PDB file of C-alpha atoms and ligand atoms in Angstrom:
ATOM      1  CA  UNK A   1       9.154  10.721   5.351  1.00 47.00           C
ATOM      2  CA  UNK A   2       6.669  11.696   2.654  1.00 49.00           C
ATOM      3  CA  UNK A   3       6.902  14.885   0.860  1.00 44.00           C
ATOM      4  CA  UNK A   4       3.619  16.233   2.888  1.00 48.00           C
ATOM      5  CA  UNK A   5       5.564  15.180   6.140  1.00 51.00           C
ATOM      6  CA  UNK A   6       8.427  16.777   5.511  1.00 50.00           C
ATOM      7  CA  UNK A   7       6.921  20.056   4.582  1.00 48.00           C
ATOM      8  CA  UNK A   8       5.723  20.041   8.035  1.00 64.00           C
ATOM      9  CA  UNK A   9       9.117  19.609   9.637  1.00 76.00           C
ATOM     10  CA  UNK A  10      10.274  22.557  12.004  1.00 81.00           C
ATOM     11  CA  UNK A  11      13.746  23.459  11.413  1.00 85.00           C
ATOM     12  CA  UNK A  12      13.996  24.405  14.854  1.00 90.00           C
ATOM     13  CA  UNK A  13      12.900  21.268  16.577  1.00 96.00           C
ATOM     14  CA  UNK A  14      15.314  18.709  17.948  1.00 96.00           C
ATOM     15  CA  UNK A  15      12.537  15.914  17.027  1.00 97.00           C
ATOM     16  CA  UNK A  16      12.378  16.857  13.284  1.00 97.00           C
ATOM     17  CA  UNK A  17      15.948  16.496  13.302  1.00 96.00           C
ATOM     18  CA  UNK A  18      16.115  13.244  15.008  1.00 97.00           C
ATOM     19  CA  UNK A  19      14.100  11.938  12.458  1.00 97.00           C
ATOM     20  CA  UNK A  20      16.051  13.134   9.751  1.00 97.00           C
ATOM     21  CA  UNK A  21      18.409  11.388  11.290  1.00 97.00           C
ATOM     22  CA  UNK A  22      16.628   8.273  11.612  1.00 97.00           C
ATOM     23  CA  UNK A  23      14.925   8.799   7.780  1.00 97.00           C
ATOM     24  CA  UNK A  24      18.640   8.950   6.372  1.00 97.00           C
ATOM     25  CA  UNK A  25      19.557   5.480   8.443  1.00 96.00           C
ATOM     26  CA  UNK A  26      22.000   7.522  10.781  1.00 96.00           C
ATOM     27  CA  UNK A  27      20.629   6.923  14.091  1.00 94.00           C
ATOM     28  CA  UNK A  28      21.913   4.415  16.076  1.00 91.00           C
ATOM     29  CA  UNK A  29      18.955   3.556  18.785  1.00 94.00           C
ATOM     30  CA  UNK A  30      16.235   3.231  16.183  1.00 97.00           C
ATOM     31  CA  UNK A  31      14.131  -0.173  16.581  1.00 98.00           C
ATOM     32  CA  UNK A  32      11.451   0.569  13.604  1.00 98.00           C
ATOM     33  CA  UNK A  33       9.436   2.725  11.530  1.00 98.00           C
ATOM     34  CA  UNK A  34       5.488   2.542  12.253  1.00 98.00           C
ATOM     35  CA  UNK A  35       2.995   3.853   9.946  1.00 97.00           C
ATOM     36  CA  UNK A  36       2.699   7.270  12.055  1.00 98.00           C
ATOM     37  CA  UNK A  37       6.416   6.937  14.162  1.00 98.00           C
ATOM     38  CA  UNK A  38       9.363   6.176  14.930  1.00 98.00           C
ATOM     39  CA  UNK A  39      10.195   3.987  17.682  1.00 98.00           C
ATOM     40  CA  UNK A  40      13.769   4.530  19.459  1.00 98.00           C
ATOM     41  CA  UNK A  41      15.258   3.003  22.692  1.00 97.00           C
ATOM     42  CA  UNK A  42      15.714   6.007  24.526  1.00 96.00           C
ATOM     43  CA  UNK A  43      19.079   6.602  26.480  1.00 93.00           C
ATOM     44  CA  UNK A  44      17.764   5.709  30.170  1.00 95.00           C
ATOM     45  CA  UNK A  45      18.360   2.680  30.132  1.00 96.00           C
ATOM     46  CA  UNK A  46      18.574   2.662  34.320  1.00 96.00           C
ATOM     47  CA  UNK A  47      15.060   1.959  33.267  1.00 97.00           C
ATOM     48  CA  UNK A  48      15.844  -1.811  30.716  1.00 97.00           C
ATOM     49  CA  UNK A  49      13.511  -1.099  27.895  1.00 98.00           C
ATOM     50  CA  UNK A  50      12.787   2.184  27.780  1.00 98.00           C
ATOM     51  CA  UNK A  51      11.701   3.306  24.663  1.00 98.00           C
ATOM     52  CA  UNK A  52      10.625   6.889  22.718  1.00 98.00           C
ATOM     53  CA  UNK A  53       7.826   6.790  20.364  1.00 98.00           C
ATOM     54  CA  UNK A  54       8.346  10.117  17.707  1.00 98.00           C
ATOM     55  CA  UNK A  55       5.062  11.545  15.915  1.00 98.00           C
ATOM     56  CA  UNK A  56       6.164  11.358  12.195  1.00 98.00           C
ATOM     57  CA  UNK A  57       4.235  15.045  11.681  1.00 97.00           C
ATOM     58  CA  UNK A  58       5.452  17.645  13.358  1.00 97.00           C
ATOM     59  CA  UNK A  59       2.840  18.639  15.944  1.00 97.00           C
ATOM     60  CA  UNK A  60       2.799  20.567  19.720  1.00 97.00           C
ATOM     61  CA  UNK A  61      -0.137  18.427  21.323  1.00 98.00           C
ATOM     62  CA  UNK A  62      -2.129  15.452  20.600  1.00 97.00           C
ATOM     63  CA  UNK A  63      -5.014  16.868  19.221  1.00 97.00           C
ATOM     64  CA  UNK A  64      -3.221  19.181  16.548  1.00 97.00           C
ATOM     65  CA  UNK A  65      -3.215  15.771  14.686  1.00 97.00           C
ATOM     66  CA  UNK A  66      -5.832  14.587  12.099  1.00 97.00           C
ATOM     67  CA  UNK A  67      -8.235  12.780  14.027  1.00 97.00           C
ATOM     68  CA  UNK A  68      -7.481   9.697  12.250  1.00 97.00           C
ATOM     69  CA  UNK A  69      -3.622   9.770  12.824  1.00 97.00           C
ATOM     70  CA  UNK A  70      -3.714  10.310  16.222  1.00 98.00           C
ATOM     71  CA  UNK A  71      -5.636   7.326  17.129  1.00 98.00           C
ATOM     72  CA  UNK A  72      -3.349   5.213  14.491  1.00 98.00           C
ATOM     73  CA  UNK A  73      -0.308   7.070  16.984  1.00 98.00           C
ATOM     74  CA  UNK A  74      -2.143   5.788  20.043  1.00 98.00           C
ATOM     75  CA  UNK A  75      -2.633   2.045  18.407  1.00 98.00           C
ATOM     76  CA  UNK A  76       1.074   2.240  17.705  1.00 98.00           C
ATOM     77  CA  UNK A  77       1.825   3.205  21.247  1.00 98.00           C
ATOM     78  CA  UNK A  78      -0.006   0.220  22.711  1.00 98.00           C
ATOM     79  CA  UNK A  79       1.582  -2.308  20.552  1.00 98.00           C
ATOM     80  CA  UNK A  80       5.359  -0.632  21.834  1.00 98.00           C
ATOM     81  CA  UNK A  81       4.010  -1.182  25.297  1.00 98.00           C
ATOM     82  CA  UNK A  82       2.825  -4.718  25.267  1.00 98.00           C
ATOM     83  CA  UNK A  83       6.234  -4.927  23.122  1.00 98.00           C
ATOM     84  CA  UNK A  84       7.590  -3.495  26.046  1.00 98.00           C
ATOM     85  CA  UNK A  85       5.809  -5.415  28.521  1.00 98.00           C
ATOM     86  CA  UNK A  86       6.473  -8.835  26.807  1.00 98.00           C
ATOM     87  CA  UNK A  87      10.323  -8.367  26.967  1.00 98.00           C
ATOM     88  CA  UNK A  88      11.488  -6.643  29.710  1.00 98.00           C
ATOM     89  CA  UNK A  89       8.475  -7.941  32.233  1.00 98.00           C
ATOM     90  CA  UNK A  90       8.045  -5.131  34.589  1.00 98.00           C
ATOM     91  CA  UNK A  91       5.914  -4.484  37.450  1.00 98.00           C
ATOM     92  CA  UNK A  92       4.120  -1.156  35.736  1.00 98.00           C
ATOM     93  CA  UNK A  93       4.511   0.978  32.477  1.00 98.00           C
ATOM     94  CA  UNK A  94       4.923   4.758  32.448  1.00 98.00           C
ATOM     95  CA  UNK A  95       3.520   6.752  29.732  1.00 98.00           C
ATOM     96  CA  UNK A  96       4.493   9.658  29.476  1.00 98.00           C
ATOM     97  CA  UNK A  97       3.845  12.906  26.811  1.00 98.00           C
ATOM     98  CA  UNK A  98       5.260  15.683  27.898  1.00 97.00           C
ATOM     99  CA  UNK A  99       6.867  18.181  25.182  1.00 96.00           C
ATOM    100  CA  UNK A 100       8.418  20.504  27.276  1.00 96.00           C
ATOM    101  CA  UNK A 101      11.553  20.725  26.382  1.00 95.00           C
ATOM    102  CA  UNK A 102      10.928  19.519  22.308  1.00 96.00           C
ATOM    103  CA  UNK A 103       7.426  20.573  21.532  1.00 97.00           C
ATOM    104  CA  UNK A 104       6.661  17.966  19.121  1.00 98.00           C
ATOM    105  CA  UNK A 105       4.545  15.132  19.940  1.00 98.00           C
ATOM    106  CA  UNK A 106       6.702  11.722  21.532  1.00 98.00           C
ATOM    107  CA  UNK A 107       5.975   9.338  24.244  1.00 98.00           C
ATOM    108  CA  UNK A 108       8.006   8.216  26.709  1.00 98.00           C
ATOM    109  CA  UNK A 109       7.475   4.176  27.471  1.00 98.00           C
ATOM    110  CA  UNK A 110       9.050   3.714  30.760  1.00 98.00           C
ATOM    111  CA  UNK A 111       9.095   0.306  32.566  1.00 98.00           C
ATOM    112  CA  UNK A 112       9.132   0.236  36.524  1.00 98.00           C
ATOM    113  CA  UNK A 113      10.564  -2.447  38.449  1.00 98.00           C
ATOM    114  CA  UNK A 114      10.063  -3.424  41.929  1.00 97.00           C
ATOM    115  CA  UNK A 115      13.936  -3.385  42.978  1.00 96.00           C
ATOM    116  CA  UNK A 116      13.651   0.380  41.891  1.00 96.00           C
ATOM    117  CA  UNK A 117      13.508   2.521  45.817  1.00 95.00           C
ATOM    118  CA  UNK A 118      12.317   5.084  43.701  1.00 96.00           C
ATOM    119  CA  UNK A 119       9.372   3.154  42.393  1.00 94.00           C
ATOM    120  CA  UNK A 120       6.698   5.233  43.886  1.00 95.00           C
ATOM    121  CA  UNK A 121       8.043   8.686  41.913  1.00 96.00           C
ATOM    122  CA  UNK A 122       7.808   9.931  38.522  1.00 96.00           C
ATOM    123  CA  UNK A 123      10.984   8.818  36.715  1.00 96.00           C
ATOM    124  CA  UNK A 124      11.948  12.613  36.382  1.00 95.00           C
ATOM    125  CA  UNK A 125      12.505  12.643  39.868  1.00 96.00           C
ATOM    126  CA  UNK A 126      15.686  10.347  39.674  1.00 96.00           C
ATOM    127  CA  UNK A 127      18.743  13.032  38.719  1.00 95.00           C
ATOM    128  CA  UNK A 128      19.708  12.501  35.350  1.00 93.00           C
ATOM    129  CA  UNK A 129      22.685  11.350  35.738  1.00 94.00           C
ATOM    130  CA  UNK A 130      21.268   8.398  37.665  1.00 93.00           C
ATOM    131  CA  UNK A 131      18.533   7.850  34.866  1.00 93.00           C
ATOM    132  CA  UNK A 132      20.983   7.956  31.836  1.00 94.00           C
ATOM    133  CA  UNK A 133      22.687   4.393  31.953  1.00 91.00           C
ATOM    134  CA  UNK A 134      23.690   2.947  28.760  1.00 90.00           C
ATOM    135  CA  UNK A 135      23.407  -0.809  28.055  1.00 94.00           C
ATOM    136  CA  UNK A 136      26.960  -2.498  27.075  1.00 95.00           C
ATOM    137  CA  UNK A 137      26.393  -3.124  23.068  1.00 94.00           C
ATOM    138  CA  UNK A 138      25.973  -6.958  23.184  1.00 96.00           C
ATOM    139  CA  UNK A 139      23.032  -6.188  25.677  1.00 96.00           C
ATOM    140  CA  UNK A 140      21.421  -3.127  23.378  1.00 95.00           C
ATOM    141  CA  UNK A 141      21.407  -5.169  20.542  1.00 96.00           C
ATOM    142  CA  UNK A 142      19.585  -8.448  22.049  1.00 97.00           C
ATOM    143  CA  UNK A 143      17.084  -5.932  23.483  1.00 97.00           C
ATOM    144  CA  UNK A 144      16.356  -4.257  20.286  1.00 97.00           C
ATOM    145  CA  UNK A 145      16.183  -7.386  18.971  1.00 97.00           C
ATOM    146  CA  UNK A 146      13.874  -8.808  21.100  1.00 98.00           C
ATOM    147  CA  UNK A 147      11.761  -6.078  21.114  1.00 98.00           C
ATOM    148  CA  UNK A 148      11.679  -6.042  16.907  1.00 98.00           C
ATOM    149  CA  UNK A 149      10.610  -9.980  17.117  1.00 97.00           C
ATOM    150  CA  UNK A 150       7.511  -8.703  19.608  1.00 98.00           C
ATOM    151  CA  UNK A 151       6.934  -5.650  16.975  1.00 97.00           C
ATOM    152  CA  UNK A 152       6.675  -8.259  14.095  1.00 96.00           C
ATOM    153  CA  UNK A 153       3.659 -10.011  15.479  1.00 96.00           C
ATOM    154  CA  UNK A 154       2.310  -6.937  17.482  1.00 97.00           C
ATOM    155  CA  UNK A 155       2.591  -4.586  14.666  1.00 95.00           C
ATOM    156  CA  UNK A 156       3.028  -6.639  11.312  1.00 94.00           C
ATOM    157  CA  UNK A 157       3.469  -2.684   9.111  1.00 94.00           C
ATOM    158  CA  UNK A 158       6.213  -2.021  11.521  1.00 95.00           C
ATOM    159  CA  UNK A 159       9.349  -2.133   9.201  1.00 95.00           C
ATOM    160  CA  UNK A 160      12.118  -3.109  11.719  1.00 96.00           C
ATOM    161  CA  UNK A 161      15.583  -1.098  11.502  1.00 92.00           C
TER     162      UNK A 161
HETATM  163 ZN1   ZN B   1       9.230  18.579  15.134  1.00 56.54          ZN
END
């Protein structure tokens, strides 16, 4: 993080933290650094390439951003979803910024699949417990993997982690 970025950190906020985490190297789902994110795979992994995209500024809604970063944000976001797309081949993407429970900007890239009986709902709708399915290590890895080789040609200022 740059100096200007991390004055805008919020103690408070679980995001911030996370990327404090990720800033210091001690995160162990991080994919790659964008220009205005971080991109994690996120822990429901019911859903195979599921991945959280973390504003680098600390900020409660879209439009609290410059202009200027926000649209770099959304530019980032695309490339993670044809990333996304590209790898794990599903039948739709979910995007999803919500901030309810961590008020700082992130969005939730969700593939669907069409073996999922729940395919019609919002993902939230599945009980956690369900949602939160880790991948076995070998199988993490290839995916992060996989998605970083996508990220190099999607997003060539992406530095991969
Ligand atoms: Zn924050």
């Amino acid at each position: 993080m740059t100096s200007e970025q991390h004055a805008a950190a919020d103690d408070r906020c679980g995001i911030c933290a996370m990327i404090a985490r990720l800033s210091a190297g001690e995160f162990p789902d991080a994919i790659a650094e964008l220009p205005r994110s971080w991109l994690i795979l996120g822990d429901a992994q019911l859903y195979r390439g599921y991945c959280v995209i973390l504003a680098k500024r600390h900020a409660r809604e879209m439009h609290a951003l410059p202009r200027g970063e926000a649209h770099e944000l959304l530019d980032e976001l695309m490339a993670v979803g044809k990333a996304i797309e590209r790898v794990a081949k599903p039948l739709k993407l979910n995007y999803e910024c919500l901030g309810n429970q961590e008020p700082h900007v992130h969005w939730h890239v969700f593939p669907r699949y069409s073996d999922d009986q729940m395919r019609l709902e919002p993902v939230w709708t599945r009980p956690a417990a369900e949602r939160r399915r880790p991948l076995p290590d070998d199988e993490r890895q290839a995916l992060i993997a996989a998605l970083q080789a996508e990220l190099r040609t999607l997003l060539p200022a992406a530095r991969l982690i």
